[in-house]
Amino acid sequence: MLKVAVGHSIDPDALAAIDEVIEQCSQSLGGEVPQAGILFTAIDFDHSLILERIQNVFSGMELIGGTTDGEMSSVLNYQQDSVTLMVFCSDQVKIHAGLGRGVSTDPIAATQQAVEDAQRKSKLETKLCLTVPESLTTSGVGILDGLKQALGENTLIIGGTTADQQRMKHTYQFFNGEVLSDSVPILLFAGDLLFSSGMAGGWKTIGKVGVATKVDRNILYEIDGKPALEFYLYYLGAPPSDEYPLAVYEPSGQRYFMRAPNGYDEHTGSIRFFTDIPALVNVQMLEASREELVLASETSFRKALESYPGKEPMAAVLISCAARRHLLGTRTQGEYQTIKAGLAKNLPCCGFYSYGELAPLEPQSETYFHNETFVTLLLGVK
């Protein structure tokens, strides 16, 4: 058995909002006691009050979550300035939370601590890791590398980094009753769990392929031995923007993950991105229409559904990028609406808009860190 419930409120008062969310979840659970949950909220709520209320009502529930750039659920579809909670009950699946602190100081140690913290609570083999880590104080790539080292190659890693509605000042992560920054909270799933993932962006390549010949973490200095800014100006006639992310090809050269520009330096000709780019990889410009961006959510969901190993999924976690929300504007709600028709009528869904996404390029492949993508995670039991 796996029972999943979702609550969602747009009440601006933190206590009223979380009480409404808890009531919705409690009604759906029908007396069952949740063992774990994920919480997504806007940045301006009283998060300590919200967590305290959850802990008082669902005593002993292990909880992670964080602040967002927008929220979505099967209850209220897409919203901003809202609170949404997904909770899990199961006698077949074990779900445990872990936390790593001070990720900017040592991401390897922080992720190792989070994994050890969660795994010591269960002797079953970990199958899935869901994470909502810090985004502004450290590299998302470093966090992912640390999780891969700690979990091994047989555990799927899915997640999104926390956000603060484009203010770029501070984000918060949640772990049980704590409100934190610079941390890595995780949920580890073990037992008779069925799951699948899908990812899509809606972007298409333009121009020629170049080589990132000089890179320092998230700063790209040269492409093909020339200033990276020249590469953008040649194809766009304009400086870099999130409307034209960069495709970064994996070693096989067949697939790519994306990096979104985050500023540039005219003096050095360098471009700053939201997270790291490997050296000497092939890169290429990308573009997309608003329609193509919206339809990508449907592609993401379809990929996950086609690779789902069971009959029907029992829950969905959805993660989209804050840059996509910025580009789509009033059409952002279309991302959820396009997949809603394909969802089972009562399938619980919960998700948020992040500053970076963690997901495989294709189902059952290695997880990469992405910008400007839409990620679907489907869950169920045997």
C-alpha positions as CSV (number, residue, x, y, z in Angstrom):
1,M,0.0,0.0,0.0
2,L,1.1,3.6,-0.8
3,K,-1.2,6.4,0.0
4,V,-0.3,9.9,-1.0
5,A,-2.2,13.1,-0.1
6,V,-1.7,16.7,-1.2
7,G,-2.8,20.0,0.3
8,H,-2.4,23.5,-1.3
9,S,-3.5,26.9,-0.1
10,I,-3.2,30.5,-1.4
11,D,-4.2,32.1,1.9
12,P,-1.6,34.9,2.6
13,D,-1.7,34.2,6.4
14,A,0.8,31.4,7.2
15,L,-1.2,29.8,10.0
16,A,-4.4,29.8,8.0
17,A,-2.6,28.5,4.9
18,I,-1.0,25.6,6.7
19,D,-4.1,24.7,8.6
20,E,-6.0,24.5,5.3
21,V,-3.2,22.4,3.7
22,I,-3.2,20.0,6.7
23,E,-7.0,19.7,6.7
24,Q,-6.9,18.7,3.0
25,C,-4.2,16.1,3.5
26,S,-6.0,14.7,6.6
27,Q,-9.2,14.3,4.7
28,S,-7.5,12.4,1.9
29,L,-5.6,10.2,4.3
30,G,-8.7,9.0,6.0
31,G,-7.1,8.4,9.3
32,E,-3.8,7.1,8.0
33,V,-0.6,8.5,9.7
34,P,1.9,9.9,7.2
35,Q,5.5,8.8,7.6
36,A,7.1,11.4,5.3
37,G,6.4,14.6,3.4
38,I,7.7,17.4,1.1
39,L,6.8,21.0,1.6
40,F,7.1,23.9,-0.9
41,T,6.3,27.5,0.0
42,A,6.8,31.0,-1.2
43,I,9.7,32.9,0.3
44,D,7.7,35.5,2.4
45,F,5.8,33.1,4.7
46,D,6.6,32.5,8.4
47,H,8.3,29.2,7.7
48,S,9.1,28.4,11.3
49,L,5.4,28.7,12.2
50,I,4.4,26.5,9.3
51,L,6.9,23.7,10.2
52,E,5.9,23.9,13.9
53,R,2.2,23.4,12.9
54,I,3.0,20.4,10.7
55,Q,5.1,18.8,13.4
56,N,2.4,19.3,16.0
57,V,-0.3,17.7,13.8
58,F,1.8,15.0,12.0
59,S,4.0,14.1,15.0
60,G,7.0,12.0,14.0
61,M,6.6,12.6,10.2
62,E,9.9,13.1,8.4
63,L,9.8,16.2,6.3
64,I,12.0,18.1,3.8
65,G,11.3,21.0,1.5
66,G,12.2,24.5,0.7
67,T,11.3,27.9,-0.7
68,T,10.4,28.3,-4.4
69,D,9.7,30.5,-7.4
70,G,6.2,29.2,-7.8
71,E,4.2,26.1,-6.7
72,M,1.9,23.6,-8.4
73,S,-0.3,20.8,-7.4
74,S,-3.3,18.7,-8.3
75,V,-5.3,20.8,-5.9
76,L,-4.8,24.3,-7.2
77,N,-2.7,23.8,-10.4
78,Y,0.0,26.5,-10.7
79,Q,0.2,29.3,-8.1
80,Q,2.6,31.8,-6.7
81,D,2.8,32.9,-3.0
82,S,1.2,29.7,-1.9
83,V,1.9,26.7,0.4
84,T,1.7,23.1,-0.8
85,L,2.5,19.8,1.0
86,M,2.6,16.2,-0.2
87,V,2.6,13.4,2.4
88,F,3.2,9.6,2.1
89,C,1.8,6.6,3.9
90,S,3.0,3.1,3.1
91,D,3.5,-0.3,4.6
92,Q,5.6,-1.3,1.6
93,V,7.9,1.7,1.2
94,K,10.3,3.0,3.8
95,I,11.0,6.8,3.5
96,H,13.6,8.5,5.7
97,A,15.0,12.0,5.8
98,G,18.6,13.2,6.1
99,L,20.3,16.5,6.3
100,G,23.7,17.8,5.4
101,R,24.8,21.3,6.7
102,G,27.4,23.8,5.5
103,V,27.3,22.6,1.9
104,S,29.2,25.7,0.7
105,T,32.2,24.7,2.8
106,D,32.4,21.1,1.8
107,P,29.6,19.7,-0.5
108,I,31.1,16.1,-0.4
109,A,31.0,16.0,3.4
110,A,27.6,17.6,3.6
111,T,26.0,15.2,1.2
112,Q,27.7,12.3,2.8
113,Q,26.3,13.3,6.2
114,A,22.8,13.7,4.7
115,V,22.9,10.2,3.2
116,E,24.3,8.6,6.4
117,D,21.7,10.4,8.5
118,A,18.9,8.9,6.4
119,Q,20.3,5.4,5.7
120,R,21.1,4.6,9.4
121,K,17.3,4.5,9.9
122,S,16.7,1.6,7.5
123,K,18.6,-1.5,6.5
124,L,16.9,-1.7,3.1
125,E,18.7,-0.8,-0.1
126,T,18.0,2.8,-1.2
127,K,16.3,3.1,-4.5
128,L,15.4,6.8,-4.9
129,C,16.8,10.0,-3.5
130,L,14.6,13.2,-3.6
131,T,16.4,16.4,-2.7
132,V,15.7,20.1,-2.4
133,P,19.1,21.7,-1.7
134,E,20.6,25.1,-1.4
135,S,21.1,27.0,-4.7
136,L,22.9,30.3,-4.1
137,T,25.8,29.5,-1.8
138,T,27.3,26.7,-3.7
139,S,27.4,24.7,-6.9
140,G,24.5,22.4,-7.7
141,V,27.0,20.2,-9.7
142,G,29.0,19.8,-6.5
143,I,26.0,18.7,-4.5
144,L,25.0,16.2,-7.2
145,D,28.6,14.8,-7.4
146,G,28.5,14.4,-3.6
147,L,25.2,12.6,-3.6
148,K,26.4,10.3,-6.4
149,Q,29.5,9.4,-4.4
150,A,27.5,8.7,-1.2
151,L,24.6,6.8,-2.9
152,G,26.3,4.8,-5.6
153,E,25.2,4.2,-9.2
154,N,22.0,2.2,-8.4
155,T,20.1,5.0,-6.7
156,L,18.1,7.5,-8.9
157,I,18.6,11.1,-7.8
158,I,15.8,13.6,-8.5
159,G,15.4,17.1,-7.2
160,G,15.4,20.8,-7.6
161,T,17.3,23.6,-5.8
162,T,15.5,26.1,-3.6
163,A,14.5,29.6,-4.9
164,D,13.6,33.0,-3.6
165,Q,11.3,34.5,-6.4
166,Q,14.3,35.9,-8.4
167,R,15.7,38.0,-5.6
168,M,18.9,36.1,-5.5
169,K,19.6,36.9,-1.9
170,H,18.8,33.8,0.2
171,T,16.8,30.6,0.0
172,Y,15.6,28.3,2.7
173,Q,15.5,24.6,3.1
174,F,13.3,22.7,5.5
175,F,14.2,19.6,7.6
176,N,11.6,18.4,10.1
177,G,11.0,21.5,12.3
178,E,14.1,23.4,11.1
179,V,14.4,26.3,8.7
180,L,17.9,26.3,7.2
181,S,20.1,27.8,4.5
182,D,23.3,26.3,3.0
183,S,22.0,22.8,3.5
184,V,21.1,19.6,1.7
185,P,17.9,17.9,2.9
186,I,17.0,14.6,1.3
187,L,14.3,11.9,1.4
188,L,15.5,8.3,0.7
189,F,13.0,5.7,-0.5
190,A,13.5,2.0,-0.1
191,G,11.3,-1.1,-0.3
192,D,8.7,-2.1,-2.9
193,L,8.8,1.2,-4.7
194,L,8.1,1.7,-8.4
195,F,9.2,4.9,-10.0
196,S,10.2,6.5,-13.3
197,S,11.3,10.0,-14.4
198,G,11.1,12.2,-17.5
199,M,12.8,15.4,-18.5
200,A,12.3,17.9,-21.3
201,G,13.1,21.5,-22.2
202,G,11.5,22.2,-25.5
203,W,14.7,23.9,-26.8
204,K,16.3,23.4,-30.2
205,T,19.9,24.0,-31.2
206,I,21.0,26.8,-33.4
207,G,24.4,27.6,-35.0
208,K,27.5,25.5,-35.0
209,V,29.0,23.4,-32.2
210,G,31.9,24.9,-30.4
211,V,34.4,23.7,-27.7
212,A,34.6,25.2,-24.2
213,T,38.3,25.8,-24.3
214,K,38.6,27.9,-21.1
215,V,36.3,27.5,-18.1
216,D,36.6,28.2,-14.4
217,R,33.7,26.5,-12.7
218,N,30.6,28.5,-13.8
219,I,32.5,31.2,-15.8
220,L,33.0,30.4,-19.5
221,Y,35.9,32.4,-20.8
222,E,36.5,31.0,-24.3
223,I,34.8,28.9,-26.9
224,D,37.1,27.7,-29.7
225,G,39.9,29.8,-28.3
226,K,37.9,33.0,-28.6
227,P,36.0,35.1,-26.0
228,A,32.8,33.3,-25.2
229,L,30.8,36.5,-25.5
230,E,31.8,36.7,-29.2
231,F,30.1,33.3,-29.7
232,Y,26.8,34.7,-28.4
233,L,27.1,38.0,-30.2
234,Y,27.8,36.3,-33.5
235,Y,24.6,34.2,-33.4
236,L,22.3,36.6,-31.5
237,G,23.6,40.1,-32.1
238,A,22.9,40.6,-28.5
239,P,24.3,39.8,-25.0
240,P,23.5,36.5,-23.3
241,S,20.1,36.0,-21.7
242,D,18.0,33.2,-20.2
243,E,16.1,33.1,-23.5
244,Y,19.1,31.5,-25.1
245,P,20.7,28.9,-22.8
246,L,23.7,26.9,-23.7
247,A,23.6,23.2,-24.6
248,V,26.5,21.3,-23.0
249,Y,27.0,17.9,-24.6
250,E,27.7,14.8,-22.6
251,P,30.8,12.7,-23.6
252,S,28.9,10.6,-26.2
253,G,27.9,13.8,-28.0
254,Q,24.3,12.5,-28.5
255,R,22.6,14.3,-25.7
256,Y,23.0,17.5,-23.8
257,F,22.1,19.3,-20.5
258,M,21.6,23.0,-20.3
259,R,23.2,26.0,-18.6
260,A,21.5,29.3,-18.3
261,P,23.5,32.6,-18.5
262,N,23.7,34.7,-15.4
263,G,25.7,37.8,-16.6
264,Y,28.7,38.6,-18.6
265,D,31.9,40.7,-18.6
266,E,32.6,42.8,-21.6
267,H,36.2,43.4,-20.6
268,T,37.2,39.7,-20.5
269,G,34.5,38.5,-22.9
270,S,33.4,35.9,-20.3
271,I,29.9,34.7,-19.5
272,R,28.8,33.7,-16.1
273,F,26.3,30.8,-15.8
274,F,24.2,29.6,-12.9
275,T,26.3,26.6,-12.3
276,D,29.5,24.8,-13.5
277,I,30.4,23.9,-17.0
278,P,33.0,21.1,-17.6
279,A,36.1,22.1,-19.6
280,L,36.7,21.0,-23.2
281,V,33.1,19.9,-23.8
282,N,31.1,20.7,-26.9
283,V,28.6,23.5,-26.6
284,Q,25.9,25.0,-28.8
285,M,23.3,27.7,-28.6
286,L,19.6,27.0,-27.9
287,E,16.3,28.8,-28.6
288,A,12.6,28.0,-28.1
289,S,9.2,29.5,-28.6
290,R,6.8,30.0,-25.8
291,E,4.6,27.2,-27.3
292,E,7.6,24.8,-27.4
293,L,8.4,25.5,-23.8
294,V,4.8,24.8,-22.6
295,L,4.6,21.6,-24.6
296,A,7.9,20.3,-23.0
297,S,6.0,19.5,-19.7
298,E,3.8,17.1,-21.6
299,T,6.9,15.5,-23.2
300,S,8.5,15.2,-19.7
301,F,5.4,13.5,-18.3
302,R,5.0,11.2,-21.3
303,K,8.6,10.0,-21.0
304,A,8.1,9.2,-17.4
305,L,4.8,7.4,-18.1
306,E,6.2,5.3,-20.9
307,S,9.0,4.1,-18.7
308,Y,6.9,3.5,-15.6
309,P,7.3,-0.1,-14.6
310,G,3.9,-0.6,-13.1
311,K,0.3,-0.4,-14.3
312,E,-0.5,3.1,-13.1
313,P,1.5,5.6,-11.0
314,M,0.1,6.7,-7.6
315,A,1.7,10.1,-7.3
316,A,3.7,12.7,-9.3
317,V,6.4,15.2,-8.2
318,L,6.9,18.0,-10.8
319,I,9.9,20.4,-10.9
320,S,10.3,23.2,-13.4
321,C,12.9,26.0,-13.7
322,A,12.3,29.6,-12.5
323,A,13.8,30.8,-15.8
324,R,11.0,29.0,-17.6
325,R,8.4,30.7,-15.4
326,H,10.1,34.1,-16.2
327,L,10.1,33.4,-20.0
328,L,6.5,32.1,-20.0
329,G,5.0,34.8,-18.0
330,T,1.2,34.6,-18.0
331,R,1.5,31.3,-19.9
332,T,3.3,29.5,-17.0
333,Q,0.0,27.8,-15.9
334,G,0.1,26.1,-19.3
335,E,2.9,23.8,-18.1
336,Y,0.7,22.0,-15.7
337,Q,-2.4,22.3,-17.8
338,T,-0.8,20.5,-20.8
339,I,-0.1,17.4,-18.7
340,K,-3.3,17.5,-16.7
341,A,-5.2,15.8,-19.4
342,G,-2.9,12.9,-19.3
343,L,-3.0,12.4,-15.6
344,A,-5.3,9.9,-13.8
345,K,-8.2,11.9,-12.5
346,N,-7.3,11.6,-8.8
347,L,-3.5,11.3,-9.2
348,P,-1.9,13.4,-6.4
349,C,0.6,15.9,-7.8
350,C,2.9,18.4,-6.1
351,G,5.8,20.5,-7.4
352,F,7.7,23.8,-7.6
353,Y,9.8,26.1,-9.6
354,S,13.5,25.9,-8.8
355,Y,16.9,27.4,-9.6
356,G,18.2,24.2,-11.0
357,E,16.9,20.6,-11.6
358,L,18.5,17.2,-11.0
359,A,17.3,14.4,-13.3
360,P,18.5,11.9,-15.9
361,L,18.7,13.0,-19.5
362,E,16.7,9.9,-20.4
363,P,14.9,7.4,-18.2
364,Q,17.2,4.9,-16.4
365,S,20.4,6.9,-17.2
366,E,22.8,9.0,-15.2
367,T,21.5,12.1,-13.4
368,Y,22.8,15.5,-14.5
369,F,22.3,19.0,-13.1
370,H,20.1,21.2,-15.4
371,N,18.8,24.6,-16.0
372,E,15.5,25.5,-17.8
373,T,14.0,22.1,-17.9
374,F,10.8,20.4,-16.7
375,V,11.2,17.2,-14.6
376,T,8.5,14.6,-13.8
377,L,8.9,11.9,-11.1
378,L,6.2,9.2,-11.0
379,L,5.8,7.0,-7.9
380,G,3.9,3.8,-7.0
381,V,4.2,0.4,-5.5
382,K,4.3,-3.2,-6.8
